[in-house]
Coordinates of C-alpha atoms (C1' of nucleotides) in Angstrom, one line a residue:
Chain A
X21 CA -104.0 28.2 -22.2
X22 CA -107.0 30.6 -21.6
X23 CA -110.4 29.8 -23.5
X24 CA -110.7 33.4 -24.7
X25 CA -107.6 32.4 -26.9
X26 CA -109.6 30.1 -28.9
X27 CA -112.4 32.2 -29.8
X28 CA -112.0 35.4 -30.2
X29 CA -110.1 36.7 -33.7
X30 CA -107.3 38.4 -31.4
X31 CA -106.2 35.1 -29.6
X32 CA -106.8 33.1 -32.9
X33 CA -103.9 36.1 -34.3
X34 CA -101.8 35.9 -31.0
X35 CA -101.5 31.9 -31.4
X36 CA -101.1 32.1 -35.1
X37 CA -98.1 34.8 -34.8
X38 CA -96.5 33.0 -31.6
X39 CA -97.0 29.6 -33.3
X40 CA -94.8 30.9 -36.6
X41 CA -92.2 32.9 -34.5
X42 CA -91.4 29.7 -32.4
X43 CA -91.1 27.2 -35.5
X44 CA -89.1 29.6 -37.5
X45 CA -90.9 30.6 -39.8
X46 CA -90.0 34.2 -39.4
X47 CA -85.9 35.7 -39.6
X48 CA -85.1 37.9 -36.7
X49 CA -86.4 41.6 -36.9
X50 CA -88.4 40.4 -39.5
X51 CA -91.3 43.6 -39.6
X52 CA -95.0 42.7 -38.9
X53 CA -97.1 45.3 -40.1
X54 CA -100.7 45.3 -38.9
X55 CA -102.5 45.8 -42.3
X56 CA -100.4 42.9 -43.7
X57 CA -101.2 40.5 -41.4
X58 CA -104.6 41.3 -41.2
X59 CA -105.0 40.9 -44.9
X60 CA -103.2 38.0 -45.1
X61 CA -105.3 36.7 -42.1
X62 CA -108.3 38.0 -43.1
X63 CA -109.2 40.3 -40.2
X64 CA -109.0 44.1 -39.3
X65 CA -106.2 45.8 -38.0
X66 CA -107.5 45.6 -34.1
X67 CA -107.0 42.0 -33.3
X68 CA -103.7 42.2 -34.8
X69 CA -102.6 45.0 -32.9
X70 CA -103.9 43.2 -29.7
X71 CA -102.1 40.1 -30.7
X72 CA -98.6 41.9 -31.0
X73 CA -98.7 43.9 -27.6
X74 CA -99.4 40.2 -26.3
X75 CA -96.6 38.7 -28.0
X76 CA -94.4 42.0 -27.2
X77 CA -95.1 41.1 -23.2
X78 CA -93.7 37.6 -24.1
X79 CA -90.5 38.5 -25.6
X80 CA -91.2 37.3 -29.2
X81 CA -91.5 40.7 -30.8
X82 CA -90.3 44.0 -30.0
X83 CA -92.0 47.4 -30.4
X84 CA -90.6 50.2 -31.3
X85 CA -93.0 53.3 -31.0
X86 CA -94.6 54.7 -34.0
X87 CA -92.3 52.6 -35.7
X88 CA -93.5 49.0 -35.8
X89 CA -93.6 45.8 -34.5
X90 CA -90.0 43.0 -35.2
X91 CA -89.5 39.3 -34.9
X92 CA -87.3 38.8 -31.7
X93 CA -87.1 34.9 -32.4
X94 CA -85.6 32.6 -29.9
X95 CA -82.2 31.4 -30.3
X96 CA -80.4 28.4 -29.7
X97 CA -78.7 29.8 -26.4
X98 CA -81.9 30.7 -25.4
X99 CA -83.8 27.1 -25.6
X100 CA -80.7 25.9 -23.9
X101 CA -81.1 28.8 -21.1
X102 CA -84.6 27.6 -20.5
X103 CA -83.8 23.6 -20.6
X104 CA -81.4 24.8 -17.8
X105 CA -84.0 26.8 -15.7
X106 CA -86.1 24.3 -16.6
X107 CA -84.4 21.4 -14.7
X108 CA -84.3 23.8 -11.6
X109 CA -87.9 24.8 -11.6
X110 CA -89.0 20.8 -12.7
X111 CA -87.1 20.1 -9.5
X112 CA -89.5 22.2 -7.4
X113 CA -91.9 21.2 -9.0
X114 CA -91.7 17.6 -8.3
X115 CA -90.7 18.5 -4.9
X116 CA -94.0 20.3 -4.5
X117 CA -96.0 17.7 -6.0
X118 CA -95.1 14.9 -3.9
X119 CA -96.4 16.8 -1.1
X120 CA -99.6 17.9 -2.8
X121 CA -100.6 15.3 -5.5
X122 CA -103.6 13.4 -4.7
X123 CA -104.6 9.8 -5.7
X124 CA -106.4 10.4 -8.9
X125 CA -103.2 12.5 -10.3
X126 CA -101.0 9.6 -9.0
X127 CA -103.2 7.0 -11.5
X128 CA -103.5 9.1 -14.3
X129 CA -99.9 9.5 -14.2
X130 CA -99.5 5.8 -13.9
X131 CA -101.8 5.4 -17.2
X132 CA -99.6 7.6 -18.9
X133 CA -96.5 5.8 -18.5
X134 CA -98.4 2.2 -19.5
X135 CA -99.5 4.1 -22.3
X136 CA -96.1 5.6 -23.2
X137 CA -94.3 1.7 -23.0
X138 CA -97.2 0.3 -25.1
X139 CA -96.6 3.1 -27.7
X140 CA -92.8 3.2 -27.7
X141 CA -92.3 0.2 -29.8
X142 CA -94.5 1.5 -32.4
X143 CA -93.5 3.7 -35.3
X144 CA -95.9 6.5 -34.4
X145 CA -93.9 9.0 -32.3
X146 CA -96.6 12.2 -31.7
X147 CA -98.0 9.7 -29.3
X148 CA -95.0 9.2 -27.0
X149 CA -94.3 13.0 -27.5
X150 CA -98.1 13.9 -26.5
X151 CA -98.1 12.2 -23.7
X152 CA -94.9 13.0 -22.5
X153 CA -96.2 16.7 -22.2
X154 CA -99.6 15.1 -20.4
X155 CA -97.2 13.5 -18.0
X156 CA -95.2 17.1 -17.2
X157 CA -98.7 19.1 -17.7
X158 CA -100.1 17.0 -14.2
X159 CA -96.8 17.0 -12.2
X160 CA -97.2 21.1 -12.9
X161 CA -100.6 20.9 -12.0
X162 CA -100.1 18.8 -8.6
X163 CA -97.5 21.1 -7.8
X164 CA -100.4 23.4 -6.5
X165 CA -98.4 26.2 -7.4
X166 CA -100.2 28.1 -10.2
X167 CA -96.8 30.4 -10.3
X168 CA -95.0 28.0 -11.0
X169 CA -97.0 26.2 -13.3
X170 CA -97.9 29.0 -15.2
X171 CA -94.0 29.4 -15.6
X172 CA -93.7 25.4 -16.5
X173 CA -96.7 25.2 -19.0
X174 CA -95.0 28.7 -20.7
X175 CA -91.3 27.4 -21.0
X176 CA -92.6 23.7 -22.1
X177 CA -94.7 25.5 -25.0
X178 CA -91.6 27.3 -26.1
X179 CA -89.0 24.2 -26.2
X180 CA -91.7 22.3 -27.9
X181 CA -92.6 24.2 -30.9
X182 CA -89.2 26.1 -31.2
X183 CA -87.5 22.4 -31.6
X184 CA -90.7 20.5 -33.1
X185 CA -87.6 19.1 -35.6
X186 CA -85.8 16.8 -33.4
X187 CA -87.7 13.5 -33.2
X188 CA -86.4 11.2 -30.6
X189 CA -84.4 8.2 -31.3
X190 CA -86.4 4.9 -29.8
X191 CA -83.3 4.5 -27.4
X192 CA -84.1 8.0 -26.1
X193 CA -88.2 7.6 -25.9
X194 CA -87.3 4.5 -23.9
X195 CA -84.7 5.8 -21.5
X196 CA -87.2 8.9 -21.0
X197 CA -90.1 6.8 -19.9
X198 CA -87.5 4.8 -17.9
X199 CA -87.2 8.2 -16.2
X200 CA -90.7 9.1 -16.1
X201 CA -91.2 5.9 -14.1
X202 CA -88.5 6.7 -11.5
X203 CA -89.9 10.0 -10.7
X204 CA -93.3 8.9 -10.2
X205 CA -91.9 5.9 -7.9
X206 CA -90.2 8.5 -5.6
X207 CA -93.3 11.0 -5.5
X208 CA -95.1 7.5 -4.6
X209 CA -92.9 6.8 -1.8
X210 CA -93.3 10.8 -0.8
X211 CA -89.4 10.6 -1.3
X212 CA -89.4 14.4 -2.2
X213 CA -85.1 15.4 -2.5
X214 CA -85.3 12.3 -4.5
X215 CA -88.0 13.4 -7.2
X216 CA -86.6 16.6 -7.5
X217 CA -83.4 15.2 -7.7
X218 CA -84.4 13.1 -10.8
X219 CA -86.5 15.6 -12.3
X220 CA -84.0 17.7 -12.4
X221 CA -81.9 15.1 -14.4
X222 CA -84.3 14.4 -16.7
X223 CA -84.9 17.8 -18.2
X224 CA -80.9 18.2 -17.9
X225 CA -81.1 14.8 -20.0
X226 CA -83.5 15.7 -22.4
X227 CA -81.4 18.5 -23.3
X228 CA -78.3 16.7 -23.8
X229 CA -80.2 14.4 -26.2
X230 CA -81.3 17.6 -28.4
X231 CA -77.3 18.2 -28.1
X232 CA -76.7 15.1 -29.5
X233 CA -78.6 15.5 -32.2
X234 CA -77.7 19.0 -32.8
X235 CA -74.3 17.7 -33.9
X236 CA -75.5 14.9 -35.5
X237 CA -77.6 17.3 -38.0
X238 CA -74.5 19.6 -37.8
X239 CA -72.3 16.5 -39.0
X240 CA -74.4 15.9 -42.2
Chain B
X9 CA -89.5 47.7 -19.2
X10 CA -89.8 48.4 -22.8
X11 CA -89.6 51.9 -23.5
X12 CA -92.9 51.9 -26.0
X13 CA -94.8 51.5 -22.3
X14 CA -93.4 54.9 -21.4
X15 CA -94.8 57.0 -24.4
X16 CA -98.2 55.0 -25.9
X17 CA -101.1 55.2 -24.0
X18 CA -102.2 51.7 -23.9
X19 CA -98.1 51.0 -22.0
X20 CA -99.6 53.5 -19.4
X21 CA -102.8 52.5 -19.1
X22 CA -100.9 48.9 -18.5
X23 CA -98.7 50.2 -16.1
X24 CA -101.2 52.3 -14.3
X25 CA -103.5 48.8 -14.1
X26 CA -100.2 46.4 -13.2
X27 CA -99.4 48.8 -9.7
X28 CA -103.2 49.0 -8.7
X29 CA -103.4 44.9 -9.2
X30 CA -100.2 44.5 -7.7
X31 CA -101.0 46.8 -4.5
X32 CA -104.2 45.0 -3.5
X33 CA -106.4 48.2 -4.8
X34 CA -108.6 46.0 -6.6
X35 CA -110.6 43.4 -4.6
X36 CA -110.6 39.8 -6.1
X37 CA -112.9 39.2 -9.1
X38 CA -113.3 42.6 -9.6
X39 CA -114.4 43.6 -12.7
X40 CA -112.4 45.6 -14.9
X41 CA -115.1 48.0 -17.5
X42 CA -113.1 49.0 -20.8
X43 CA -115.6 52.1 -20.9
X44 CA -115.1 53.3 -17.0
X45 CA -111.8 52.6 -17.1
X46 CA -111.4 54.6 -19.9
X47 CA -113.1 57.4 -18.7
X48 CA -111.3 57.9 -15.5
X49 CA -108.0 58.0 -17.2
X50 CA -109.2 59.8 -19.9
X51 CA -108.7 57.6 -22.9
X52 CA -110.7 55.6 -25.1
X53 CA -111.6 51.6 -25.3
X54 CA -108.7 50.9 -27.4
X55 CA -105.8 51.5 -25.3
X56 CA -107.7 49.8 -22.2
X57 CA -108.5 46.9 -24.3
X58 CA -104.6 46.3 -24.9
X59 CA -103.2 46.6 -22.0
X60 CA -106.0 44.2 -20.5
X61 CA -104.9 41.5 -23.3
X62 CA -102.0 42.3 -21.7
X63 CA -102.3 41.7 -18.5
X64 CA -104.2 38.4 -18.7
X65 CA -100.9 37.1 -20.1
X66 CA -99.0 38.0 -17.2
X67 CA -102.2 36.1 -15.4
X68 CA -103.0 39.5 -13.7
X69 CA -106.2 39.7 -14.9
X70 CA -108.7 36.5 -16.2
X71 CA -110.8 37.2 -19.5
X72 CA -113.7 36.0 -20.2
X73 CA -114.7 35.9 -23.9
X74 CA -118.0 38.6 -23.9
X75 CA -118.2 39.1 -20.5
X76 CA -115.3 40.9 -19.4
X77 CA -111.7 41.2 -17.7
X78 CA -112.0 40.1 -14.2
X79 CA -109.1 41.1 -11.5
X80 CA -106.8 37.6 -10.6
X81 CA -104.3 39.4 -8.2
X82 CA -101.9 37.7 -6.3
X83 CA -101.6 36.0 -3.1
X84 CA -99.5 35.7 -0.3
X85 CA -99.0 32.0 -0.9
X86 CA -98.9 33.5 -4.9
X87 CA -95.7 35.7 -3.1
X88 CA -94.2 32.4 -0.8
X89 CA -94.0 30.7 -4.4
X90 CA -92.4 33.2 -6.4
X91 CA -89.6 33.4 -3.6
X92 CA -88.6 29.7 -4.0
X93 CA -88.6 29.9 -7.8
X94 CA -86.5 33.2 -7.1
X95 CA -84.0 31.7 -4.6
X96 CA -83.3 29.2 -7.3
X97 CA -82.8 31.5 -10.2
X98 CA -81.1 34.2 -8.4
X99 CA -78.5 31.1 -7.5
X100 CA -78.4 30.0 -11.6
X101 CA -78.0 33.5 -11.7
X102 CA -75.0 34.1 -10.0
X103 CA -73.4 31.1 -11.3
X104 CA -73.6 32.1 -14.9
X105 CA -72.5 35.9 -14.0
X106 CA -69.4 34.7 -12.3
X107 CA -68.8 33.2 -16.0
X108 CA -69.9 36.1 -17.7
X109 CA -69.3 39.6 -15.7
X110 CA -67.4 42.5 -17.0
X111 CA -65.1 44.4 -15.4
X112 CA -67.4 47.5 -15.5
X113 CA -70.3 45.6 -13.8
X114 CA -68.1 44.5 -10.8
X115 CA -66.7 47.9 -10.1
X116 CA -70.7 49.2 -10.5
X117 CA -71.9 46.2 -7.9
X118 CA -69.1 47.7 -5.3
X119 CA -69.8 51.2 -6.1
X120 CA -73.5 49.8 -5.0
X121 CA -72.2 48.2 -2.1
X122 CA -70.4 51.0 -1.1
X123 CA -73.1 53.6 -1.4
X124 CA -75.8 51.2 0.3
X125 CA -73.2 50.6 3.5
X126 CA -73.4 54.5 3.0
X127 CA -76.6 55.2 3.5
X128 CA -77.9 52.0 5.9
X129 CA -77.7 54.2 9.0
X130 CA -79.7 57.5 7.8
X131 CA -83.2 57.2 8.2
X132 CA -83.7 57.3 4.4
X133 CA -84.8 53.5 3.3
X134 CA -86.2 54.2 0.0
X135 CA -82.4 54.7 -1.1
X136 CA -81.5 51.1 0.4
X137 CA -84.3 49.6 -1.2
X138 CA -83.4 51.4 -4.6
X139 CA -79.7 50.0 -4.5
X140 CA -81.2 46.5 -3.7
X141 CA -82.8 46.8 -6.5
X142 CA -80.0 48.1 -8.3
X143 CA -77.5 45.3 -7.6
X144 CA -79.9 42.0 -8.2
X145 CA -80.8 44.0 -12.1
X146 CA -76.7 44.1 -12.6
X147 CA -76.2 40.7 -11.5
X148 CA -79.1 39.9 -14.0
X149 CA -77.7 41.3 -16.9
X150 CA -74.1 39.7 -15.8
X151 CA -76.1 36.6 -16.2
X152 CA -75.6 36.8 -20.3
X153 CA -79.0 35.0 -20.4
X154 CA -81.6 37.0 -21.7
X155 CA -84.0 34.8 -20.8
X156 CA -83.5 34.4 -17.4
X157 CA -82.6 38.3 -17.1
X158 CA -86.6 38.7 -18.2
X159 CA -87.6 36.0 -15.9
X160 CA -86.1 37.6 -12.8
X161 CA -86.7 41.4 -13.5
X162 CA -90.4 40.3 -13.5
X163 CA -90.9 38.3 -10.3
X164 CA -88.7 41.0 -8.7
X165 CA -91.3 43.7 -9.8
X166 CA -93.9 41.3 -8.5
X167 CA -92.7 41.1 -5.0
X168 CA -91.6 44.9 -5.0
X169 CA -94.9 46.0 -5.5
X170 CA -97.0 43.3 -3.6
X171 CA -95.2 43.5 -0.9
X172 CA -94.2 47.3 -1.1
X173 CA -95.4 47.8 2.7
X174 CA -92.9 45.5 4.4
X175 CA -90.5 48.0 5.5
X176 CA -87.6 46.5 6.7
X177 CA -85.5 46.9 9.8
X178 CA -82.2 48.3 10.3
X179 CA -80.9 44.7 11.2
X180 CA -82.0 43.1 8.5
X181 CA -81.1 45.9 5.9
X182 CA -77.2 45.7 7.4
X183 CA -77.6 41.5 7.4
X184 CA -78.9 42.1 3.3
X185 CA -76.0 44.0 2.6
X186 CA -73.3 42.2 3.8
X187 CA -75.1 39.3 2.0
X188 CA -74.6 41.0 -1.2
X189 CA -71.0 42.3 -0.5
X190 CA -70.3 37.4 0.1
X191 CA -72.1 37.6 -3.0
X192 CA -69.9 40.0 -4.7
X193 CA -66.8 38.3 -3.4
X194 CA -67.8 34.8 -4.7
X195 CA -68.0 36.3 -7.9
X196 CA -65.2 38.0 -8.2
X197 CA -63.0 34.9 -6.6
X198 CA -64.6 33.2 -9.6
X199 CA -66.1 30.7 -7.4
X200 CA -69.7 29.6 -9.3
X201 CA -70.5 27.3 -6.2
X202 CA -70.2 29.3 -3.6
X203 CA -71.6 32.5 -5.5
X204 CA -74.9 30.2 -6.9
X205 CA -75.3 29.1 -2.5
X206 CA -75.2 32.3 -1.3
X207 CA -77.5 34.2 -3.7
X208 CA -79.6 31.1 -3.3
X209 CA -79.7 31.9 0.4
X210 CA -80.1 35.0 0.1
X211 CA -83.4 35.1 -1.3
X212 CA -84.5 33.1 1.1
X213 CA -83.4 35.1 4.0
X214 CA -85.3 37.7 2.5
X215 CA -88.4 35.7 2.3
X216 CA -88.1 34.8 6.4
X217 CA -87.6 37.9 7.1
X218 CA -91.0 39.0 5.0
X219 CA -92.7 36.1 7.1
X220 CA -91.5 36.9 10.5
X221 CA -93.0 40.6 9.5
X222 CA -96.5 39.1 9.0
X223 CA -95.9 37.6 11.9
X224 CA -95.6 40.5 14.0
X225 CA -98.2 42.6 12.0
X226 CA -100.4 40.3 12.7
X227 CA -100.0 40.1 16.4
X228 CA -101.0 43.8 16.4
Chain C
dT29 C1' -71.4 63.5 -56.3
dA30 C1' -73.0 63.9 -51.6
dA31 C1' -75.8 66.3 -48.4
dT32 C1' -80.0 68.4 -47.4
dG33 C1' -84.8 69.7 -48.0
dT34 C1' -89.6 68.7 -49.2
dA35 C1' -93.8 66.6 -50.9
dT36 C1' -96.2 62.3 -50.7
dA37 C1' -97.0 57.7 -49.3
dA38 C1' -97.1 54.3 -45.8
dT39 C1' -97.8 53.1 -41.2
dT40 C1' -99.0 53.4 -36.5
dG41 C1' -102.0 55.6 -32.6
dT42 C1' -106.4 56.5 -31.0
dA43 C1' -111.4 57.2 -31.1
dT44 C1' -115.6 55.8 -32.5
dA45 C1' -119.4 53.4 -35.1
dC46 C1' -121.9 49.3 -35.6
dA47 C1' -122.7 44.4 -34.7
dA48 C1' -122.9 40.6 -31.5
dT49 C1' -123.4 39.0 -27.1
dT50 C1' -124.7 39.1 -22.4
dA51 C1' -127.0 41.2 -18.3
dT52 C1' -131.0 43.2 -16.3
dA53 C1' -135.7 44.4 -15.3
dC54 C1' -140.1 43.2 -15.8
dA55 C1' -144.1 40.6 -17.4
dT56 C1' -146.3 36.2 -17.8
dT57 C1' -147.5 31.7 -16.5
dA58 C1' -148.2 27.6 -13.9
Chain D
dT14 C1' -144.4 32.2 -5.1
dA15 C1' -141.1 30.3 -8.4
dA16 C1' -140.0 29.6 -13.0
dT17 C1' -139.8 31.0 -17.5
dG18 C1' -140.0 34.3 -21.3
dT19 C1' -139.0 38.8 -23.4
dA20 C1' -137.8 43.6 -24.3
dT21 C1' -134.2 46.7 -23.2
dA22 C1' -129.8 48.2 -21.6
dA23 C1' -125.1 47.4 -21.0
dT24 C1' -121.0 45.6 -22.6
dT25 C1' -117.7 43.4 -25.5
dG26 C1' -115.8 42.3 -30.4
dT27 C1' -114.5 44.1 -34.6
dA28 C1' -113.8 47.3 -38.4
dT29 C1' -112.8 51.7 -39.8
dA30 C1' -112.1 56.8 -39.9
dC31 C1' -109.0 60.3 -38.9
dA32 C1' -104.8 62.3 -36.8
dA33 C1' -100.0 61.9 -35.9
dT34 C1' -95.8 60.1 -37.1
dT35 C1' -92.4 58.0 -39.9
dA36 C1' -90.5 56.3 -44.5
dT37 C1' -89.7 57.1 -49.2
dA38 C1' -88.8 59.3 -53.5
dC39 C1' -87.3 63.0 -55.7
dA40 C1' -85.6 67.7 -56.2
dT41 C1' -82.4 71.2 -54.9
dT42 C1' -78.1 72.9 -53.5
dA43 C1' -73.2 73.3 -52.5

DNA sequence: TAATGTATAATTGTATACAATTATACATTA
DNA sequence: TAATGTATAATTGTATACAATTATACATTA
């Protein structure tokens, strides 16, 4: 998100922590303790401290005074909560951007989606899924809201790394850039209740999906 | 928030730094001096390095890798924003407590009610303004969403402290309370639909009202 | 045995030292 | 004069020292 992030050893910490948390590779109130980590990331205690009060202002860990720092995790009601505040605040979101986006957002969303049917039929799915998040990442941004893309680009991270695991069936990819498609038609046609409208479906779709599969994982 | 703000200096040196940002006593890129800032609050580097890590996540304050930690603040269009986000998930909100309230948290929203009818006619407002806040926090933990209970108790701060000055007026205050008292009833009827409308409108209100105040401050 | 007390180790909280980077003032040059 | 170079100061980045707090192991007591 923020360059700082990428080079100093604190954001390299803060990324490396938040990265693991999300994909599980922690168990709740799992303790971090700041020499640990720091050996095991070769680095002193001081970016590590920094990179837990971050991660304790996100949610991820909790901190308990003199005592230490513990995994909070995010649980499967929680990526569920956010899918649902998610399809509210996607809705906005393409609501805003039809009346903001300008013509060079319009064609580089209209790349993606050629992109996104050329790819579909091939085997290689970190393609669709990257350029599914460019395609979200540019709606946030033509929103011309930094709020609320701030809040977008923050809940999009979270869903994406904390369910990393469920690949998308080729019927879904296609039905999702089917959807893609739709929305950018009615921000096209500055038909704002309608792209909100079908954003908001989307996201509500994308989560049944994961539901799907959920049970089919379960059903194994 | 978390109690480890309360009793560590780097939570109060946070806190101290969030109400300044958030009452316009910073100017706009102003730059923020681990060393001076230290000095006037009497601590050293450390804590004022964390709690600006800090506060760049909350997109308070921009770092800039060796330069510094420059102010970001938050504008009025910044505020405009954060009330249409909040309209919608004050509505979510309300939906899912009607699902989810206990029978301990209704009788505290009426006792709230109550007390606020109470004390609309003195001349006291801070006490309105403290049940206000009061209610919206209980209808945030009825929620059952964590999540969205962290969302809303943060954009709520936002706007109470960036917009701290906008006293409001007797009509208004009695028109806000007998919002939350339709609220209340929605949710106790069990109706989701009409509860989720309501709060939705109900933020809103608030916002119009907040804009009609510019308006007249700015006629002066 | 179970409960309590106590010394020691482990850990966090904070300040500070040193290195690395950037800003500033001033000199030099065309 | 305007542009560039350079020494110095200011500032941030990181590691570490020391103090304060908490956890642990073990002894003591009823």
């Amino acid at each position: 998100m923020t360059e700082y992030h990428e080079y100093s050893l604190s954001g390299r910490v803060f990324h490396k922590l938040q990265d693991d948390i999300l994909k599980g590779n922690y168990k709740e109130q799992d303790e971090l303790k700041e020499l640990t980590i720091g050996e095991e990331l070769g680095v002193s205690r001081t970016p590590v401290r920094e990179a837990l009060r971050q991660l304790e202002l996100e949610g991820l860990v909790k901190i308990i005074p003199n005592r230490g720092a513990f995994v909070t995790g995010i649980s499967d009601k929680d990526v569920a909560d956010i899918y649902y505040i998610r399809s509210l605040l996607e809705g906005l979101c393409a609501r805003w951007a039809t009346e903001h986006i300008t013509t060079e957002q319009i064609e580089e969303l209209e790349s993606i989606v050629l992109l996104s049917e050329f790819h579909s039929n091939k085997a290689d799915s970190t393609q669709v899924v990257d350029l599914d998040g460019k395609f979200h990442e540019i709606l946030y941004q033509a929103s011309n809201s930094r709020i609320l893309e701030h809040q977008l680009s923050d809940f999009h991270k979270y869903v994406k790394l904390a369910r990393a695991t469920s690949v998308k069936t080729k019927e879904r990819t296609n039905k999702s850039i089917a959807e893609h498609k739709a929305i950018l038609k009615a921000i096209k046609d500055k038909d704002a209740d309608l792209a909100e409208q079908l954003a908001n479906e989307h996201i509500l779709n994308v989560m049944k999906n994961l539901h799907k599969m959920g049970e089919i994982l379960e059903d194994k």
